[in-house]
XYZ file of C-alpha atoms in Angstrom:
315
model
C -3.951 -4.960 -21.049
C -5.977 -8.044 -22.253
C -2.533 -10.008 -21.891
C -2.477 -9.703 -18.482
C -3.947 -13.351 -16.919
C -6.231 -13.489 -14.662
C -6.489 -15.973 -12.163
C -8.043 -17.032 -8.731
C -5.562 -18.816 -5.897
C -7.090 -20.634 -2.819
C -4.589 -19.409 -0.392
C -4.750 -19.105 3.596
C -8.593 -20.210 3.891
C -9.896 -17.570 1.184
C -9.826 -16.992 -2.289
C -7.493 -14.359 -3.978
C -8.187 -12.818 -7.090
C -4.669 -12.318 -8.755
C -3.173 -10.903 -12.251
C -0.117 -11.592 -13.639
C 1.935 -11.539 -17.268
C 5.711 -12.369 -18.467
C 8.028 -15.333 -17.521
C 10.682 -15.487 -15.416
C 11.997 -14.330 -11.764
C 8.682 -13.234 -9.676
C 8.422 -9.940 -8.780
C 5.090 -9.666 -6.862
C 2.972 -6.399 -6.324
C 1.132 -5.239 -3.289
C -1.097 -2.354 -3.655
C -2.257 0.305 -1.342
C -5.331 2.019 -0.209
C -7.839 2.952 -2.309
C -6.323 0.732 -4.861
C -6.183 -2.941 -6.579
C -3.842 -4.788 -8.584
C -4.940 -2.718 -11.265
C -2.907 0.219 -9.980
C 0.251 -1.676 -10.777
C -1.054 -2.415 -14.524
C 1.857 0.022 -16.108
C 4.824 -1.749 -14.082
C 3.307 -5.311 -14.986
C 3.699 -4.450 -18.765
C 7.168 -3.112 -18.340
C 8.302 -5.314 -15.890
C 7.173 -8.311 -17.759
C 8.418 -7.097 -21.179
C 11.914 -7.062 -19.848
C 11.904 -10.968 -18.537
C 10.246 -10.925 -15.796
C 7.170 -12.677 -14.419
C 4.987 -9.267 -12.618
C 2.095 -10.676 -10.016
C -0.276 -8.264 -8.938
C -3.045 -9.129 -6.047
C -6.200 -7.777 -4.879
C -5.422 -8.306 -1.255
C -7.914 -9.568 1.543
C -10.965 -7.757 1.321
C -10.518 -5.928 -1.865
C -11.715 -6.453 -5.268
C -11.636 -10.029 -6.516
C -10.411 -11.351 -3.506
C -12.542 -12.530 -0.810
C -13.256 -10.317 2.319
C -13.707 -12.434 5.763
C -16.646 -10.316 7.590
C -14.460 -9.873 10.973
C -12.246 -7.399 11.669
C -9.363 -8.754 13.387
C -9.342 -11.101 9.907
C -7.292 -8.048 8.287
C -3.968 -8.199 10.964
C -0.788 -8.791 9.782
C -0.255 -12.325 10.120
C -3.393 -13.054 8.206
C -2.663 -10.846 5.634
C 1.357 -11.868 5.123
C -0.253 -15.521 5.533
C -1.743 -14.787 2.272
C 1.406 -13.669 0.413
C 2.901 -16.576 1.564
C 0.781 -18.762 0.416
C 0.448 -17.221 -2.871
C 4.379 -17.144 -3.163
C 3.984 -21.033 -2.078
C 1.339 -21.606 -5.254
C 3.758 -19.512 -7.690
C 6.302 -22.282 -7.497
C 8.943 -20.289 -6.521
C 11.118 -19.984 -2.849
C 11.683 -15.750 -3.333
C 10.088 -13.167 -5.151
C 11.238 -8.992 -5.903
C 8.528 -7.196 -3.920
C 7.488 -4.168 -5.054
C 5.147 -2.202 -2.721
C 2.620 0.964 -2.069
C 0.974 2.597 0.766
C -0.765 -0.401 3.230
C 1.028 -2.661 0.372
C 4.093 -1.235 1.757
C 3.285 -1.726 5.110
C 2.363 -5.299 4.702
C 5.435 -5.472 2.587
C 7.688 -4.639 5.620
C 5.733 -7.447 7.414
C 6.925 -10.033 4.730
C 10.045 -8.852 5.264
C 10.054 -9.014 9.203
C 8.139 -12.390 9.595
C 9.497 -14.066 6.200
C 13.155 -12.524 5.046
C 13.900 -16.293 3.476
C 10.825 -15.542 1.090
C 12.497 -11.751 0.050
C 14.926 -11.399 -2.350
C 15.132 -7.604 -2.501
C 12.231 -4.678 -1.510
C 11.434 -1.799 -3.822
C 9.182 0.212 -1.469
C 7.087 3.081 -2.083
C 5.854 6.003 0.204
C 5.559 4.101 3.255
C 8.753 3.311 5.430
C 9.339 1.253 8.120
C 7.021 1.924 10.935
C 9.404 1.913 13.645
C 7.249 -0.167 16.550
C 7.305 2.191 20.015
C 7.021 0.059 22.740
C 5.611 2.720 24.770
C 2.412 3.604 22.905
C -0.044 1.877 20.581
C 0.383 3.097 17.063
C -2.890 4.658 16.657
C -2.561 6.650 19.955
C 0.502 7.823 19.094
C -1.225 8.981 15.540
C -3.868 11.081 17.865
C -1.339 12.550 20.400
C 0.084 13.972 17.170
C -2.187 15.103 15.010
C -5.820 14.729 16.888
C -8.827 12.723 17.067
C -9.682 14.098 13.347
C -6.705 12.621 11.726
C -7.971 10.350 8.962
C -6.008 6.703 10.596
C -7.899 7.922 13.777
C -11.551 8.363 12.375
C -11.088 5.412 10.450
C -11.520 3.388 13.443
C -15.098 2.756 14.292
C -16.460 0.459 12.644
C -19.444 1.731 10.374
C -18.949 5.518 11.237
C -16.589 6.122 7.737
C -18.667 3.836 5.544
C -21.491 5.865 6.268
C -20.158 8.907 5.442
C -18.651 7.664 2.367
C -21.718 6.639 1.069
C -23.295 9.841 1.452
C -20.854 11.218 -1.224
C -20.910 7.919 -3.674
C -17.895 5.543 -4.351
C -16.533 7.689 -7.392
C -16.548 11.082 -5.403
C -14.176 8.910 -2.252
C -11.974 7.537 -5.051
C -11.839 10.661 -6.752
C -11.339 12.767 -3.746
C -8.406 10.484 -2.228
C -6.631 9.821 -5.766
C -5.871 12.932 -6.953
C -4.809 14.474 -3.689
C -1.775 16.485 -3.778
C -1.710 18.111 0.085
C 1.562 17.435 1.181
C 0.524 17.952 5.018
C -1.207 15.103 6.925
C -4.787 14.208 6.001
C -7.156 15.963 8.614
C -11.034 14.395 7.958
C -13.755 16.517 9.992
C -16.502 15.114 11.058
C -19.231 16.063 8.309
C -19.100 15.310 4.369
C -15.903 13.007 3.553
C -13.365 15.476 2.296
C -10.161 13.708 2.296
C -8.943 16.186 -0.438
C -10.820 19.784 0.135
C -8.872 20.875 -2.974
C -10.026 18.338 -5.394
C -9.512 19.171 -8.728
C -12.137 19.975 -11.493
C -10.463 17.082 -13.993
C -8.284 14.102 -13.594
C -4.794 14.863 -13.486
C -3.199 13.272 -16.670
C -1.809 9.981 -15.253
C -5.489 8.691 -14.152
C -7.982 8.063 -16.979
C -11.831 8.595 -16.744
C -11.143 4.473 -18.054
C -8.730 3.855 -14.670
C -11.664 5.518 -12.649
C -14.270 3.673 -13.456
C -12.156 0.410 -12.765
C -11.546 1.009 -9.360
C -15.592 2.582 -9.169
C -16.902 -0.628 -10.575
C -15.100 -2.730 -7.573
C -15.160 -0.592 -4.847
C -19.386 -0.363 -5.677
C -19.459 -4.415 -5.348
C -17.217 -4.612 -2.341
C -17.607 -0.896 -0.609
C -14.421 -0.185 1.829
C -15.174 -1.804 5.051
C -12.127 -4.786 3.921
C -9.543 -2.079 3.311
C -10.867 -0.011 6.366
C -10.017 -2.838 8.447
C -6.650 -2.694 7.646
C -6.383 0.614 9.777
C -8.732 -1.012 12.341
C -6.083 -3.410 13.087
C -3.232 -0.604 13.764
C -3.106 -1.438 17.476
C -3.485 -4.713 17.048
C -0.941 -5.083 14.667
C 1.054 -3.216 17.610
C 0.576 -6.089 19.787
C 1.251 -8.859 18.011
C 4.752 -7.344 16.612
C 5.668 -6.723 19.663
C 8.594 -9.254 19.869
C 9.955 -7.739 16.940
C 10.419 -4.572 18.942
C 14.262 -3.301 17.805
C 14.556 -6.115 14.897
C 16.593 -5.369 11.875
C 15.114 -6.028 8.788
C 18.028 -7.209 6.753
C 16.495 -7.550 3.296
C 18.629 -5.271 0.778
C 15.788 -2.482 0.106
C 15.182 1.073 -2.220
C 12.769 3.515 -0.561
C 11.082 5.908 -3.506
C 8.673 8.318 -2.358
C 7.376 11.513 -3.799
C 8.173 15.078 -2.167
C 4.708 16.457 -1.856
C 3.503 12.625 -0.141
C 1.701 13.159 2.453
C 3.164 9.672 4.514
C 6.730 11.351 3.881
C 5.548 14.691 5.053
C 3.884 13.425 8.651
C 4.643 11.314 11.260
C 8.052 12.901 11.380
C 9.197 10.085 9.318
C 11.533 12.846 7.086
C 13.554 12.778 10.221
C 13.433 9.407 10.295
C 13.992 8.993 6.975
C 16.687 11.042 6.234
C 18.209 11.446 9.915
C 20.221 8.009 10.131
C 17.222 5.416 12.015
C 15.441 4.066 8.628
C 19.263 2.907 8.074
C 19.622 2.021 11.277
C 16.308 -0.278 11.133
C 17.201 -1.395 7.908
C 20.909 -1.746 7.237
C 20.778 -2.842 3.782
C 18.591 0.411 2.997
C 20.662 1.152 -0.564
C 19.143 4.076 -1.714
C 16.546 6.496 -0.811
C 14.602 8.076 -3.433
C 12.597 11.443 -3.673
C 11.115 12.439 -6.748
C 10.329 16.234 -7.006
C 6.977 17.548 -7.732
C 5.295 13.826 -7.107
C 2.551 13.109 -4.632
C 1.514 10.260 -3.090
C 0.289 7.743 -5.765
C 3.753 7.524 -7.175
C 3.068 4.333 -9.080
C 0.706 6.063 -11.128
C 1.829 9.437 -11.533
C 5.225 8.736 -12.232
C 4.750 4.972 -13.682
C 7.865 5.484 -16.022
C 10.326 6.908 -13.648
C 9.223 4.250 -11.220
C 9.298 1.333 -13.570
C 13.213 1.781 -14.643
C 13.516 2.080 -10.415
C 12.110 -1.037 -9.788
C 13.959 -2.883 -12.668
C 17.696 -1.053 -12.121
C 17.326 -2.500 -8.688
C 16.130 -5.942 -9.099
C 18.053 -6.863 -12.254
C 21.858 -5.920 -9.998
């Protein structure tokens, strides 16, 4: 781990923390939600022993990286603006994206606004979000599952950081990393309990070391950055909207876990598996679901997803 470099980049107006090892073609990293770059540290070492050069962000607002007080600062545009920027300052014209959770989501915003910066897209858990021109993404979210549905209290500003500190910054990271409910994450109002069946120990793949990385940054930074990333659902919803019925022609591998809960809601197995993620994404070249893995598939299955990532990028 202490060969990883650490760096900062002055990129889009703010300051991004980044870490990176290995020489070679880029592939770049773009975590999810509760997470940093440090959630990618097992793919950077095998990614960069086998000749490439692994870059792994803290995006806006977490970690390192700086976090711009106003909401709307966390849309896409601002947030691909950084990735472009960063790819800009790596010297390079394309990059291998890899990508988890919002990472993933941001990821197929790279691909939409940017294909020329894309070589190929290894993405995890989240899919395309197919944009439906008749209804804002987070009111489609609540005609589904409710007003309690974890994207839809997420939304007021203040109302989820409260509640999170009432429990402490290792119980939320705790709590949301080791979930394993496959169904869609239901928050009731009350004591944050994103995972009411939260285990007594860590599951094997996340140390009490790994823990207390993410602890220390989330205490310095708390989660109103990455909160704002769902806080700009609808308005993500607007801007994209003359990208409603795009292709996204970037060749791609989709790799989720069976007992994810992004793969089990939304009806996005239907999607997935039902002919319109091709559709949306003709170049779609494989779809991957490994059995008895939940969401954090980076982590729990860092092996199985490292010889993924590099089978794909090295055809």
């Amino acid at each position: 781990m202490e060969q990883i470099k650490h760096r900062t980049v002055e990129v889009n107006g703010i300051k991004m923390h980044v870490a990176e090892k290995g020489e070679g073609p880029v592939v770049l990293f773009l975590h999810g939600f509760p997470e940093l770059w440090y959630s990618w540290h097992h793919q950077i070492l095998s990614l960069s022993s086998l000749g490439y050069r692994a870059v792994a962000p803290d995006l806006r607002g977490y970690g390192d990286t700086e976090a711009p007080p106003s909401i709307s600062s966390y849309n896409c545009f601002h947030i691909v603006g950084d990735l472009v920027a960063l790819i800009d300052s790596l010297g390079v014209q394309q990059v291998f994206l890899v990508a988890h959770d919002w990472g993933a989501i941001i990821g197929w915003y790279l691909c939409m606004f940017r294909p020329d910066k894309v070589k190929a897209y290894v993405c995890l858990s989240v899919p395309l979000l197919r944009r439906d021109p008749n209804i804002r993404t987070v009111d489609g979210m609540r005609a589904l599952y409710g007003d309690d549905y974890y994207v839809c209290r997420f939304q007021k500003p203040g109302e989820m950081e409260a509640q999170m500190a009432e429990v402490g910054t290792e119980y939320v990271l705790e709590n949301i990393l080791t979930t394993r409910n496959p169904g869609p994450p239901i928050l009731p109002k009350g004591r944050f309990q994103f995972n009411p069946e939260m285990p007594n120990t860590l599951p094997s793949w996340l140390t009490e070391e790994d823990l207390a990385y993410y602890v220390s940054k989330f205490e310095k930074t708390g989660f109103t950055g990455p909160l704002n990333y769902y806080r700009n659902f609808n308005l993500n919803w607007e801007l994209t909207a003359p990208w409603t019925g795009g292709q996204i022609k970037v060749p791609v591998k989709y790799i989720t876990g069976e007992l994810d809960m992004v793969y089990n809601s939304l009806n996005l197995k239907e999607y997935i598996h039902g002919g319109g993620f091709k559709q949306d994404v003709p170049n779609l070249e494989q779809v991957i679901v490994q059995k008895g893995v939940a969401h954090f598939n980076n982590q729990e299955a860092a092996e199985e997803i490292d010889n993924y990532i590099y089978d794909f990028i090295n055809k």
